[in-house]
Each structure stands twice: as C-alpha cells, then as structure tokens.
C-alpha cells in the first residue's frame, strides 16, 4: 500500500488551566490515505480538536504533543508558522463546524468566494466572478446569480454550509478536513455535496477526514471510521462493518438512533463505562 | 380542513394553530423571490406536526414568520382561534417559543447561561427563578455548574440544550423547533428527543418541527408536511412516511433519497 498522506502517532492535546490541566486528546494514532475516513463520537470527544491539530489551528492555550504528525512527508510538528500558512491555504483545507461564523457578515457571499478564488489563482476579477458563480452552481445552489448578491444572514442554513464548501474546494487541496459539513443539509442536497467530495477523493486522489455524528451516513459514505470517546479512539473499523461494530460504546451510539423502519417510544440513552477510558482500541475487530 | 386533530393521547382536540394562505416574498420588482407560497395548515392542541423539504424551500421562513421575526407576510395566523397581531405582544411569547436552527448564532456571546435563563422569567413575571433554572438545566441534562458558563465555553450540543431550556423555562404551549438536534451527537439527540416527548405528554405541548432527518421527524411527529419551493405539496402521517407511501412523485423521490448515501447521478 502507498504511504499514507497523513500519519498521526500517539497524539496528545491538553489545555493548561489555572487549576488543572485538561487532557482533551489522549494518545491517539491513525493514518489517512487517499480515502474517506469518518470520525464519529459524542460531543466533546475531541473530533474537532483532532482536525484542527492537523492544521495547527488549535486555541492558544492548547499544548500539542505527538510521536509523529506528518503530512506527505512534512513533519508538521517542526513546521514553522510560515510553512503552515502555505500548507493551510493550498494543500489542506478545513470546512469549519460553524459555517456562518467563518463568513464575513458585512460582505456579500459571492464577493467572498471571488476574493478567495483570486487569492489562489492569478486571474482577473471578471474571471474570478465567473468561477465563483460556477462554484455556487457546483454545490447545487439554485439561482446562483441571486445568492451571489446575498449577505450571510440572508442565506438559509444549508446554503451557508454549501458556500463554505465552495470556498474550501477552490485551492483543490490534497487533504480535506470537513467538520460536520452536511449537518444542516437536507438529504438531496447532501447527496450532491457528498458526491462532489467523493469525486475529489477518487478523481484527484485527495484524502478526506469527515467529522460527523451521522452514523448511518458515515457507514455508507466513508471507507473507514474512527470512533472517538473522551479523547481516545475506541474503534477503527471498515465503514461497511460499522453496523456490526464490536465496541460497546459504538454499539450504544448505534442503539440510540431513532429508526425509520419501526416506531419506538423512548430512545436508548448510552451509559458509559469508565473502563473505556483506558481500554484498548479495537482495530478491524481485534483489540490492540 | 377540520379544526379537530389528535393529540399525543389520541383524543380529538381543539385547534392550537391555524395558518391560512401564508405568502412571504423577499426583495421587490425583478429581484422578488417568493419564499412561502400560499401555505395553509392546522395544528390540533397537543399535536406534533413536522415540515420536511429541500434546503431553501422555505421551512425556516415559515417558523420565523410565525414567531414574529418577519412581519412582512400576507395571510392569517390564528393561535387558539384568535388572529395574532403582526406586532406580537408579551402574552404571545409567553405561550409560543422557538428553538433556532443555528446554536452558534442564537445565544448572546457575552451573556452567562444563568442570565440567558433568568431573562425570560423576569420578563414574564415568574417567581422562584433559582429553582426554575436548576430544574430546567437538569431537565435538559446539564448540571447546575453550567449556570456560570458563557456560550464560548460550551460545545455545539450544550449550546443547543441551553437554547431549548430557554424556550421551555416559561412553560409555553406551542414550541417551534427548527432542526433542534441537527447540531447534536446521537447520544445527546436521544436525550433531547426523549425530553421533548416527555414534556409534550406531561404538559400537553404542541410542536411544529422542521428537520431533514426523517427518522427524527417521524419519531416525534404524527403528521408531516412535505414542502417544495415554498409550498406544502402533501400532508402525510408518520406511518406513511415510514412506509414511503406518498401521492406525489416528488415526495416519493425525496423519501427514497433520504436514507444513507448513494452517489448522485
Ligand atoms: N479553548 C479550550 N479550553 C479548554 N478546553 C477546551 C477548549 N477547546 C476545546 N476544549 C475541550 O476539548 C474537548 C474536545 O473538544 P472538541 O471541540 O474537539 O469536541 P468535539 O468532539 O468536536 O465535540 P462537538 O461534537 O460538540 O463539536 C472538549 O471537552 C472541550 O471542552
Ligand atoms: N432575509 C432574507 N432576504 C432574502 N432572501 C431570504 C431571506 N431569508 C430567507 N431568504 C430566502 O428564502 C428562501 C427560503 O429560506 P429558508 O431559510 O426558509 O430555507 P429552509 O427551508 O429553512 O432551508 P434550510 O433547510 O437550508 O435551512 C431561500 O432561498 C433564502 O435565500
Ligand atoms: Mg466539534
Ligand atoms: Mg432552515
């Protein structure tokens, strides 16, 4: 197998507080090749932080420690801020969890995409505008001419997410970190947006880290899934096996889903076992 | 449409909300865009009704108009058989509350959770503030220590629980829910959906919910309206949605596409 794009070995992220240090990510190891890797797990389990660490976009108070953190042979731990800036803009893109937060509220959305395009491609304003419109169309925004002129507060929740995705695709990155990119999208639009990401992986050979809490979606869309709990990876499993996962935490998440095929009265709320905090990671069905 | 509908207990009930011929347009002249196109529907007291449909079809716009955030609409909105004035008054908000789609934008960044929850109690003249705040925080699964947190110290799921707590703390009759769990992980989603179900039974609440997750809508609502381009094109029972039974081809396609992922062709 070819060398993975991203290699993470024994990664720790901690926050030093006034009274105590919080370990938010506790010794996780995983690789991402030219494939779609889903990351699931409950709120606060460290999914976003793991994604941000790869770009070194963690909060100031965060301390990163790892045996290895490398992207395409580049040692990210040793990389300077200047190197990181060039990697961020061009080779690794991140779609943030809070789309509207990352758009400028005072600027029309089309103009923002146009400017992002010009930052990465040496083209005139006219052409950049045409490309921005084409991007809006590519992410299946109806009536792109109208939406181009809107301000962020005038677009619907799902439109905001797609505008962020359009901006992220502009540099044609090698690795995409998508933090809940489709949580505000209805199914039909979601399918089209995922198809775009899918194409990027299969056609351009990019890698995708897909952070989501939608287990059914990840099982169908991704190649492999990491299940996180309390800053650790509980299970690293082929996506097609997710519904038959072995780890009790993964099972509990699956069992808490409302189901379309039959009505249930009350849903099962997962209970947690302290033993998971330091237990083994199950990789492809076997404890390691 | 009949003024009678069924509530959670399955008994016929009077009308809680009646929307007739709602029209909402943004922009004017050549740039005008009809976001809501002649929408009518009725909710019985104690009933839960869901709206589904593609992104941008007008779901949030309907909810925003109902709660009075957009006064520029045509048509009538009746709550408990009384036409609600365009300028909503205090007594309206005492009885109708909304939980917004975007948990990042719906909480004021510089207000502590404690303040966020005390404000509606003060406005509507409730007593026992401290007790009510503790009760509602525990009802949404947050401990009393969350009183002293600011929004930036909360994860997405915790913010949404605070938003739900704020809506519920004054014990409204009608709750408008815009994608209340789409920002939550599945374990918190299960807690919130259970909470919403319990509350509805205990307090005979009426829900109008928007969600793109069919399993979530059918779990909570017994009736669902399918929207397309500003119109409600079809009303169905939750059972029909589960079974994929729909009269309109558009609805059938939407329901079929709604599970898992298959590449778009
Ligand atoms: N600036 C910070 N200071 C202290 N702790 C932090 C900070 N940022 C994040 N954390 C903690 O790190 C942990 C992991 O956070 P992260 O945002 O990665 O969670 P997540 O898995 O993405 O959750 P969600 O599904 O809610 O987005 C959380 O427990 C959070 O409280
Ligand atoms: N203030 C506004 N100015 C101009 N257009 C608006 C405004 N608010 C909403 N719209 C438009 O109205 C249409 C419906 O938006 P709405 O937010 O109701 O969609 P939605 O069905 O809730 O979609 P989503 O599932 O993506 O949240 C969209 O085309 C949107 O751009
Ligand atoms: Mg996150
Ligand atoms: Mg909406």
Coordinates of C-alpha atoms and ligand atoms in Angstrom, one line a residue:
Chain A
X1 CA 0.0 0.0 0.0
X2 CA 1.2 3.5 -0.8
X3 CA 2.4 5.7 2.1
X4 CA -0.5 7.4 3.8
X5 CA -1.0 11.2 3.3
X6 CA -1.3 11.9 7.0
X7 CA 0.3 9.9 9.8
X8 CA -0.6 10.6 13.4
X9 CA 1.1 8.6 16.2
X10 CA 0.4 9.0 19.9
X11 CA -1.1 12.5 19.7
X12 CA -1.9 14.3 22.9
X13 CA -3.7 17.7 23.2
X14 CA -4.0 19.3 26.6
X15 CA -5.2 22.6 28.0
X16 CA -3.4 24.1 30.9
X17 CA -6.0 25.8 33.1
X18 CA -5.5 27.9 36.3
X19 CA -6.3 24.9 38.5
X20 CA -5.7 21.8 36.4
X21 CA -4.7 20.5 33.0
X22 CA -7.4 19.0 30.8
X23 CA -6.4 16.2 28.5
X24 CA -8.7 16.6 25.6
X25 CA -7.0 14.2 23.2
X26 CA -5.1 11.3 24.8
X27 CA -2.6 9.4 22.8
X28 CA -4.4 8.6 19.5
X29 CA -2.8 7.0 16.4
X30 CA -4.3 6.8 12.9
X31 CA -3.4 7.3 9.3
X32 CA -5.3 8.8 6.4
X33 CA -4.6 7.7 2.9
X34 CA -6.2 8.8 -0.3
X35 CA -9.5 7.7 1.2
X36 CA -12.5 8.9 3.1
X37 CA -12.1 8.5 6.9
X38 CA -15.1 9.2 9.1
X39 CA -14.7 10.4 12.7
X40 CA -17.6 10.0 14.9
X41 CA -18.2 10.2 18.7
X42 CA -20.1 12.2 21.2
X43 CA -19.9 15.9 21.7
X44 CA -16.6 16.9 23.4
X45 CA -14.8 13.6 22.5
X46 CA -12.1 15.5 20.6
X47 CA -13.1 15.3 17.0
X48 CA -12.8 18.9 16.0
X49 CA -9.6 19.3 18.1
X50 CA -8.0 16.4 16.3
X51 CA -8.9 18.0 12.9
X52 CA -7.6 21.4 14.0
X53 CA -4.4 19.9 15.3
X54 CA -3.5 18.7 11.8
X55 CA -3.6 22.3 10.6
X56 CA -2.1 23.6 13.9
X57 CA -5.2 25.8 14.3
X58 CA -5.7 24.9 17.9
X59 CA -6.6 27.5 20.6
X60 CA -3.6 29.3 22.1
X61 CA -4.0 27.5 25.4
X62 CA -3.7 24.1 23.7
X63 CA -0.5 22.1 24.0
X64 CA 0.2 19.5 21.3
X65 CA 2.5 16.5 21.8
X66 CA 3.0 13.6 19.5
X67 CA 5.5 10.9 18.5
X68 CA 4.7 11.7 14.9
X69 CA 2.5 14.2 13.0
X70 CA 3.3 14.2 9.3
X71 CA 1.6 15.2 6.1
X72 CA 3.0 13.9 2.8
X73 CA 6.4 13.5 4.4
X74 CA 6.4 17.0 6.0
X75 CA 6.9 17.0 9.8
X76 CA 4.0 19.2 10.9
X77 CA 5.3 19.4 14.5
X78 CA 8.5 21.0 13.3
X79 CA 6.9 23.2 10.6
X80 CA 7.2 27.0 11.0
X81 CA 4.1 29.1 11.1
X82 CA 5.0 30.4 7.6
X83 CA 5.1 26.8 6.3
X84 CA 1.8 26.1 8.0
X85 CA 0.2 29.1 6.3
X86 CA 1.2 27.9 2.9
X87 CA 0.0 24.3 3.7
X88 CA -3.3 25.6 5.0
X89 CA -4.2 27.7 2.1
X90 CA -3.2 25.2 -0.6
X91 CA -2.7 21.6 0.4
X92 CA -5.0 21.0 3.4
X93 CA -8.4 22.7 3.6
X94 CA -10.8 22.6 6.6
X95 CA -14.5 23.2 6.5
X96 CA -15.3 24.5 9.9
X97 CA -18.2 23.3 12.0
X98 CA -19.8 26.8 12.4
X99 CA -20.2 28.0 8.8
X100 CA -21.7 31.4 9.4
X101 CA -19.1 32.2 11.9
X102 CA -16.4 31.9 9.3
X103 CA -18.0 34.2 6.7
X104 CA -17.7 37.9 6.9
X105 CA -21.1 39.2 7.9
X106 CA -20.7 42.5 6.1
X107 CA -19.7 41.2 2.7
X108 CA -21.9 39.6 0.0
X109 CA -21.2 35.9 -0.1
X110 CA -20.4 35.9 -3.9
X111 CA -17.8 38.6 -3.3
X112 CA -16.2 36.5 -0.6
X113 CA -15.9 33.5 -2.9
X114 CA -14.5 35.7 -5.7
X115 CA -11.8 37.0 -3.3
X116 CA -10.9 33.6 -2.1
X117 CA -10.5 32.5 -5.7
X118 CA -8.2 35.4 -6.6
X119 CA -6.1 34.5 -3.6
X120 CA -5.3 31.2 -5.1
X121 CA -5.4 31.8 -8.9
X122 CA -3.8 34.5 -10.9
X123 CA -6.9 35.7 -12.7
X124 CA -8.8 39.0 -13.3
X125 CA -11.9 40.0 -11.3
X126 CA -14.2 39.1 -14.2
X127 CA -13.0 35.6 -14.5
X128 CA -12.9 35.1 -10.7
X129 CA -16.5 36.2 -10.5
X130 CA -17.5 33.7 -13.2
X131 CA -15.7 31.0 -11.3
X132 CA -17.4 31.9 -8.1
X133 CA -20.8 31.6 -9.8
X134 CA -19.7 28.3 -11.2
X135 CA -18.7 27.1 -7.7
X136 CA -22.1 28.1 -6.3
X137 CA -23.7 26.0 -9.1
X138 CA -21.3 23.1 -8.4
X139 CA -22.6 22.9 -4.8
X140 CA -26.2 22.9 -6.2
X141 CA -27.3 26.4 -5.1
X142 CA -30.4 27.2 -7.0
X143 CA -30.4 30.6 -8.6
X144 CA -26.7 31.3 -8.1
X145 CA -27.0 34.9 -9.5
X146 CA -29.4 35.9 -6.7
X147 CA -27.5 34.1 -4.0
X148 CA -24.2 35.7 -5.1
X149 CA -25.7 39.1 -4.0
X150 CA -26.9 38.0 -0.6
X151 CA -25.3 38.7 2.8
X152 CA -24.6 35.7 5.1
X153 CA -27.7 36.4 7.3
X154 CA -29.9 36.2 4.2
X155 CA -29.0 32.7 3.2
X156 CA -30.6 29.6 4.6
X157 CA -28.7 27.2 7.0
X158 CA -28.0 24.7 4.2
X159 CA -26.9 27.4 1.8
X160 CA -24.3 28.7 4.3
X161 CA -22.8 25.3 4.6
X162 CA -22.5 24.9 0.9
X163 CA -21.0 28.3 0.4
X164 CA -18.3 27.3 2.9
X165 CA -17.7 24.1 0.9
X166 CA -17.4 26.0 -2.3
X167 CA -14.7 28.2 -0.8
X168 CA -12.8 25.2 0.5
X169 CA -12.8 23.5 -2.8
X170 CA -11.1 26.4 -4.6
X171 CA -7.5 25.5 -4.0
X172 CA -8.1 21.8 -4.9
X173 CA -6.5 20.6 -1.7
X174 CA -4.8 17.2 -1.2
X175 CA -6.4 16.7 2.2
X176 CA -9.8 17.9 3.3
X177 CA -10.9 18.1 6.8
X178 CA -14.6 18.5 6.9
X179 CA -16.1 19.2 10.3
X180 CA -19.8 18.3 10.1
X181 CA -20.1 19.7 6.6
X182 CA -23.6 18.5 5.9
X183 CA -25.4 18.7 9.3
X184 CA -27.6 21.5 8.0
X185 CA -28.3 20.0 4.6
X186 CA -31.4 18.1 3.6
X187 CA -30.9 14.7 2.0
X188 CA -31.0 15.6 -1.6
X189 CA -28.6 18.4 -1.4
X190 CA -26.4 16.5 1.0
X191 CA -26.1 13.7 -1.6
X192 CA -24.9 16.2 -4.2
X193 CA -22.4 17.8 -1.9
X194 CA -21.0 14.4 -0.8
X195 CA -20.7 13.4 -4.5
X196 CA -18.5 16.5 -5.0
X197 CA -16.3 15.5 -2.1
X198 CA -16.3 11.9 -3.3
X199 CA -15.1 12.9 -6.7
X200 CA -12.3 14.9 -5.2
X201 CA -11.1 11.8 -3.4
X202 CA -11.5 9.4 -6.3
X203 CA -10.6 11.7 -9.2
X204 CA -7.8 13.8 -7.7
X205 CA -6.7 11.2 -5.1
X206 CA -7.3 13.5 -2.2
X207 CA -7.7 12.3 1.4
X208 CA -10.8 13.2 3.4
X209 CA -11.3 13.4 7.2
X210 CA -15.0 13.5 7.6
X211 CA -16.2 14.5 11.1
X212 CA -19.8 13.8 11.6
X213 CA -22.4 12.5 14.1
X214 CA -24.4 10.8 11.5
X215 CA -23.5 7.1 11.9
X216 CA -25.7 5.9 9.0
X217 CA -24.2 8.4 6.7
X218 CA -20.6 7.7 7.6
X219 CA -21.3 3.9 7.3
X220 CA -22.4 4.4 3.7
X221 CA -20.2 7.3 2.6
X222 CA -16.8 6.6 4.1
X223 CA -14.2 3.9 3.6
X224 CA -13.1 3.7 7.2
X225 CA -14.4 5.1 10.5
X226 CA -12.7 6.1 13.8
X227 CA -15.0 6.1 16.8
X228 CA -13.8 8.6 19.5
X229 CA -14.7 8.8 23.1
X230 CA -13.1 11.0 25.8
X231 CA -10.1 11.9 23.6
X232 CA -9.3 8.4 22.6
X233 CA -10.1 6.2 19.6
X234 CA -12.4 3.3 20.7
X235 CA -12.6 1.6 17.4
X236 CA -11.0 1.9 14.0
X237 CA -13.3 0.0 11.6
X238 CA -14.1 -0.5 7.9
X239 CA -17.2 1.6 7.2
X240 CA -19.1 -1.4 5.8
X241 CA -18.7 -3.2 9.2
X242 CA -19.8 -0.2 11.3
X243 CA -23.3 -1.5 11.9
X244 CA -21.8 -4.7 13.3
X245 CA -19.3 -2.9 15.4
X246 CA -17.9 -4.7 18.5
X247 CA -17.0 -2.0 20.9
X248 CA -19.8 -1.4 23.4
X249 CA -19.5 2.3 23.0
X250 CA -20.0 2.1 19.2
X251 CA -22.9 -0.3 19.8
X252 CA -24.5 2.2 22.3
X253 CA -24.3 5.0 19.8
X254 CA -26.0 2.9 17.1
X255 CA -28.7 1.8 19.5
X256 CA -29.5 5.4 20.5
X257 CA -30.6 6.3 16.9
X258 CA -34.3 6.8 16.1
X259 CA -35.2 4.4 13.4
X260 CA -37.3 4.9 10.3
X261 CA -38.2 1.3 9.9
X262 CA -40.0 1.0 13.1
X263 CA -41.6 3.3 15.7
X264 CA -40.0 3.4 19.2
X265 CA -41.4 5.2 22.2
X266 CA -38.3 6.3 24.1
X267 CA -34.8 6.1 22.7
X268 CA -31.9 4.4 24.5
X269 CA -29.5 6.9 26.0
X270 CA -26.0 5.4 26.1
X271 CA -24.5 4.7 29.5
X272 CA -20.7 5.0 29.8
X273 CA -18.2 2.6 31.3
X274 CA -15.1 4.1 33.0
X275 CA -13.1 1.1 31.7
X276 CA -13.3 2.5 28.2
X277 CA -11.2 5.5 29.3
X278 CA -8.1 3.3 29.3
X279 CA -9.2 0.2 27.4
X280 CA -7.8 -1.0 24.1
X281 CA -8.6 0.4 20.7
X282 CA -10.4 -2.2 18.6
X283 CA -8.9 -2.2 15.1
X284 CA -10.7 -4.1 12.4
X285 CA -12.4 -6.2 15.0
X286 CA -9.3 -7.0 17.1
X287 CA -8.2 -5.4 20.3
X288 CA -4.7 -3.7 20.1
Chain B
X1 CA -59.5 21.1 6.9
X2 CA -61.1 20.0 10.2
X3 CA -60.5 22.0 13.3
X4 CA -60.2 18.8 15.2
X5 CA -56.9 16.8 15.3
X6 CA -55.5 14.2 17.6
X7 CA -53.0 14.9 20.4
X8 CA -50.4 12.6 21.9
X9 CA -53.1 10.7 23.8
X10 CA -55.0 10.1 20.5
X11 CA -58.1 12.1 21.5
X12 CA -59.7 14.8 19.4
X13 CA -58.6 18.3 20.4
X14 CA -59.3 21.9 19.6
X15 CA -57.1 23.9 17.2
X16 CA -53.9 25.3 18.6
X17 CA -52.5 27.0 15.5
X18 CA -54.2 27.7 12.1
X19 CA -52.2 29.2 9.3
X20 CA -54.1 30.2 6.2
X21 CA -52.8 31.4 2.8
X22 CA -49.4 32.5 4.1
X23 CA -47.3 34.3 1.5
X24 CA -43.8 35.7 2.0
X25 CA -41.7 37.4 -0.6
X26 CA -38.2 38.8 -0.3
X27 CA -36.9 41.6 -2.5
X28 CA -39.1 43.5 -4.9
X29 CA -39.6 44.1 -8.6
X30 CA -37.5 41.8 -10.9
X31 CA -35.5 40.6 -7.9
X32 CA -38.6 39.5 -6.0
X33 CA -38.5 35.9 -4.8
X34 CA -41.4 34.0 -3.3
X35 CA -40.1 32.1 -0.3
X36 CA -43.5 30.9 1.0
X37 CA -46.3 30.4 -1.5
X38 CA -49.9 30.1 -0.2
X39 CA -49.2 27.8 2.7
X40 CA -52.1 26.6 4.9
X41 CA -52.1 24.1 7.7
X42 CA -53.7 23.4 11.1
X43 CA -52.3 22.0 14.3
X44 CA -54.5 20.5 17.0
X45 CA -53.8 21.2 20.6
X46 CA -51.2 18.7 21.8
X47 CA -50.3 17.6 18.3
X48 CA -46.8 17.4 16.8
X49 CA -46.5 18.4 13.1
X50 CA -43.3 18.2 11.1
X51 CA -42.2 20.1 8.0
X52 CA -39.7 18.5 5.6
X53 CA -38.2 19.5 2.3
X54 CA -35.1 20.5 0.4
X55 CA -32.7 23.2 1.7
X56 CA -34.1 26.7 0.8
X57 CA -37.7 25.5 0.3
X58 CA -39.0 28.0 3.0
X59 CA -39.2 25.9 6.2
X60 CA -37.3 28.3 8.5
X61 CA -39.1 31.3 6.8
X62 CA -42.5 29.9 7.9
X63 CA -41.3 29.5 11.5
X64 CA -39.7 32.9 11.6
X65 CA -43.0 34.5 10.4
X66 CA -45.0 32.5 13.0
X67 CA -42.8 33.7 15.9
X68 CA -43.0 37.3 14.7
X69 CA -39.4 37.8 13.4
X70 CA -40.7 38.6 10.0
X71 CA -43.8 40.8 10.0
X72 CA -43.9 41.2 6.2
X73 CA -46.3 38.4 5.3
X74 CA -49.7 38.0 3.8
X75 CA -52.3 35.7 5.1
X76 CA -53.6 35.0 8.6
X77 CA -52.1 33.2 11.6
X78 CA -54.5 32.1 14.3
X79 CA -53.4 30.9 17.7
X80 CA -56.1 29.4 19.8
X81 CA -58.8 30.8 17.5
X82 CA -57.5 34.4 17.8
X83 CA -55.7 36.1 14.9
X84 CA -52.3 37.1 16.2
X85 CA -51.3 40.7 15.6
X86 CA -48.4 41.4 13.3
X87 CA -46.6 43.0 16.2
X88 CA -46.5 40.1 18.7
X89 CA -47.2 41.0 22.3
X90 CA -45.8 39.7 25.5
X91 CA -48.6 37.3 26.1
X92 CA -47.9 35.7 22.7
X93 CA -44.3 34.9 23.6
X94 CA -45.4 33.6 27.0
X95 CA -47.3 30.9 25.1
X96 CA -45.2 30.4 21.9
X97 CA -41.5 29.9 21.9
X98 CA -38.9 28.9 19.2
X99 CA -35.7 26.9 19.2
X100 CA -33.5 28.1 16.3
X101 CA -31.6 26.1 13.7
X102 CA -28.1 27.6 14.4
X103 CA -27.0 27.1 18.0
X104 CA -23.9 29.2 17.4
X105 CA -25.9 32.3 16.5
X106 CA -28.8 32.0 18.8
X107 CA -27.1 32.8 22.1
X108 CA -25.7 36.2 23.0
X109 CA -21.9 35.7 23.3
X110 CA -21.5 37.8 26.4
X111 CA -24.4 36.5 28.5
X112 CA -23.9 33.8 31.0
X113 CA -26.2 30.8 30.9
X114 CA -27.7 31.9 34.2
X115 CA -28.6 35.3 32.7
X116 CA -30.0 33.8 29.5
X117 CA -32.4 31.7 31.5
X118 CA -33.4 34.3 34.1
X119 CA -34.2 36.9 31.5
X120 CA -37.5 35.3 30.2
X121 CA -38.5 34.6 33.8
X122 CA -38.1 38.2 34.7
X123 CA -39.9 39.5 31.5
X124 CA -42.9 37.2 32.1
X125 CA -43.1 37.8 35.8
X126 CA -42.3 34.3 37.1
X127 CA -41.3 33.6 40.7
X128 CA -38.7 31.1 42.1
X129 CA -36.0 32.0 39.5
X130 CA -33.2 30.0 41.0
X131 CA -35.3 26.8 41.4
X132 CA -36.7 27.0 37.9
X133 CA -33.3 27.5 36.4
X134 CA -31.9 24.4 38.3
X135 CA -35.0 22.4 37.2
X136 CA -34.8 23.2 33.6
X137 CA -31.0 22.7 33.4
X138 CA -31.3 19.3 34.9
X139 CA -34.3 18.6 32.5
X140 CA -32.0 19.2 29.5
X141 CA -29.2 17.2 31.0
X142 CA -26.9 20.0 32.2
X143 CA -25.7 20.2 35.8
X144 CA -26.1 23.3 37.9
X145 CA -22.5 24.3 37.3
X146 CA -23.5 25.2 33.7
X147 CA -25.2 28.3 35.1
X148 CA -21.9 30.1 35.2
X149 CA -20.7 29.3 31.7
X150 CA -20.5 31.7 28.7
X151 CA -21.6 30.4 25.3
X152 CA -17.9 30.0 24.0
X153 CA -17.3 27.6 26.9
X154 CA -20.0 25.2 25.6
X155 CA -19.8 22.7 22.8
X156 CA -22.4 22.8 20.0
X157 CA -24.6 20.3 21.7
X158 CA -24.5 22.1 25.1
X159 CA -25.5 25.4 23.5
X160 CA -28.5 23.8 21.8
X161 CA -29.6 22.4 25.2
X162 CA -29.4 25.9 26.7
X163 CA -31.4 27.2 23.8
X164 CA -34.1 24.5 24.4
X165 CA -34.0 25.3 28.2
X166 CA -34.5 29.0 27.5
X167 CA -37.6 28.2 25.3
X168 CA -39.1 25.8 27.9
X169 CA -38.4 27.7 31.1
X170 CA -41.6 29.8 30.8
X171 CA -43.7 26.7 30.0
X172 CA -45.1 27.7 26.6
X173 CA -48.0 25.9 24.9
X174 CA -46.6 25.9 21.4
X175 CA -42.9 25.2 20.6
X176 CA -41.5 25.9 17.2
X177 CA -38.4 23.7 16.7
X178 CA -36.1 24.4 13.7
X179 CA -33.7 21.5 13.3
X180 CA -33.4 21.1 17.1
X181 CA -31.0 18.2 17.0
X182 CA -29.1 18.5 13.8
X183 CA -26.1 20.0 15.6
X184 CA -26.1 17.3 18.3
X185 CA -24.4 14.0 18.5
X186 CA -26.6 10.9 18.6
X187 CA -26.4 10.4 22.3
X188 CA -27.4 13.9 23.1
X189 CA -30.0 13.8 20.4
X190 CA -31.6 10.7 22.1
X191 CA -31.7 12.7 25.4
X192 CA -33.3 15.7 23.8
X193 CA -35.8 13.8 21.8
X194 CA -36.8 11.8 24.9
X195 CA -37.1 15.1 26.8
X196 CA -39.3 16.7 24.1
X197 CA -41.5 13.6 24.1
X198 CA -41.9 13.5 27.9
X199 CA -42.6 17.3 28.1
X200 CA -45.2 17.1 25.5
X201 CA -47.0 14.4 27.4
X202 CA -46.6 15.9 30.8
X203 CA -47.6 19.5 29.7
X204 CA -49.7 18.8 26.7
X205 CA -47.5 20.9 24.5
X206 CA -47.9 21.4 20.8
X207 CA -44.9 21.1 18.5
X208 CA -44.2 22.4 15.0
X209 CA -40.8 20.9 14.0
X210 CA -38.5 21.2 11.0
X211 CA -36.0 18.5 10.4
X212 CA -34.3 16.9 7.4
X213 CA -33.8 13.7 9.3
X214 CA -36.9 11.6 8.6
X215 CA -36.2 9.2 11.5
X216 CA -36.2 12.2 13.9
X217 CA -39.4 13.8 12.4
X218 CA -41.4 10.6 12.5
X219 CA -40.2 9.8 15.9
X220 CA -41.7 13.0 17.3
X221 CA -44.5 14.0 15.0
X222 CA -47.6 12.1 14.0
X223 CA -48.2 14.2 10.9
X224 CA -45.7 15.6 8.3
X225 CA -46.0 18.2 5.6
X226 CA -43.8 17.9 2.5
X227 CA -42.6 21.2 1.2
X228 CA -41.2 22.2 -2.2
X229 CA -40.4 25.6 -3.5
X230 CA -42.4 27.5 -0.8
X231 CA -45.5 25.3 -1.0
X232 CA -46.7 22.4 1.1
X233 CA -47.4 19.9 -1.6
X234 CA -48.6 17.0 0.5
X235 CA -49.5 16.0 4.1
X236 CA -48.8 12.6 5.4
X237 CA -49.0 10.5 8.5
X238 CA -45.7 9.4 10.1
X239 CA -46.7 5.9 9.2
X240 CA -46.9 6.9 5.5
X241 CA -43.5 8.4 5.7
X242 CA -42.0 5.3 7.3
X243 CA -43.5 3.1 4.6
X244 CA -42.6 5.5 1.8
X245 CA -46.3 5.9 0.9
X246 CA -46.8 9.2 -0.9
X247 CA -49.2 10.5 -3.6
X248 CA -46.7 13.0 -5.2
X249 CA -43.8 11.6 -7.2
X250 CA -41.6 14.4 -5.8
X251 CA -42.3 13.2 -2.3
X252 CA -41.6 9.6 -3.1
X253 CA -38.3 10.6 -4.6
X254 CA -37.4 12.7 -1.6
X255 CA -38.3 9.9 0.8
X256 CA -36.3 7.4 -1.2
X257 CA -33.2 9.6 -1.3
X258 CA -33.4 10.2 2.4
X259 CA -31.6 7.2 3.8
X260 CA -27.8 6.7 3.8
X261 CA -25.7 7.7 0.8
X262 CA -25.8 6.8 -2.8
X263 CA -23.8 8.9 -5.3
X264 CA -25.9 11.5 -7.1
X265 CA -26.2 10.6 -10.8
Ligands
LIG1 N1 -10.2 26.6 24.5 C1 -10.5 25.5 25.3 N2 -10.2 25.4 26.6 C2 -10.4 24.4 27.3 N3 -11.0 23.2 26.8 C3 -11.3 23.2 25.5 C4 -11.0 24.3 24.7 N4 -11.4 23.9 23.4 C5 -11.9 22.7 23.5 N5 -11.8 22.2 24.8 C6 -12.2 20.9 25.2 O1 -11.7 19.9 24.4 C7 -12.6 18.8 24.3 C8 -12.8 18.4 22.8 O2 -13.4 19.4 22.1 P1 -13.8 19.3 20.6 O3 -14.3 20.6 20.1 O4 -12.7 18.6 19.8 O5 -15.1 18.3 20.7 P2 -15.9 17.6 19.5 O6 -15.7 16.2 19.6 O7 -15.7 18.3 18.2 O8 -17.4 18.0 20.0 P3 -18.8 18.5 19.2 O9 -19.4 17.3 18.6 O10 -19.6 19.1 20.3 O11 -18.3 19.5 18.2 C9 -13.9 19.3 24.9 O12 -14.1 18.6 26.1 C10 -13.7 20.7 25.1 O13 -14.4 21.1 26.3
LIG2 N1 -33.8 37.9 4.7 C1 -33.8 37.3 3.5 N2 -33.5 38.0 2.4 C2 -33.5 37.4 1.2 N3 -33.8 36.1 1.0 C3 -34.1 35.4 2.1 C4 -34.1 35.9 3.4 N4 -34.4 34.9 4.3 C5 -34.6 33.8 3.5 N5 -34.4 34.1 2.2 C6 -34.5 33.1 1.1 O1 -35.7 32.4 1.3 C7 -35.5 31.0 0.8 C8 -36.0 30.1 1.9 O2 -35.1 30.2 3.1 P1 -35.3 29.3 4.4 O3 -34.3 29.8 5.3 O4 -36.7 29.4 4.8 O5 -35.0 27.8 3.9 P2 -35.1 26.4 4.7 O6 -36.2 25.6 4.0 O7 -35.2 26.7 6.1 O8 -33.7 25.8 4.2 P3 -32.6 25.0 5.1 O9 -33.0 23.6 5.2 O10 -31.3 25.2 4.2 O11 -32.4 25.7 6.4 C9 -34.1 30.9 0.5 O12 -33.9 30.9 -0.9 C10 -33.4 32.1 1.1 O13 -32.3 32.6 0.4
LIG3 MG1 -16.7 19.6 17.0
LIG4 MG1 -33.7 26.5 7.7

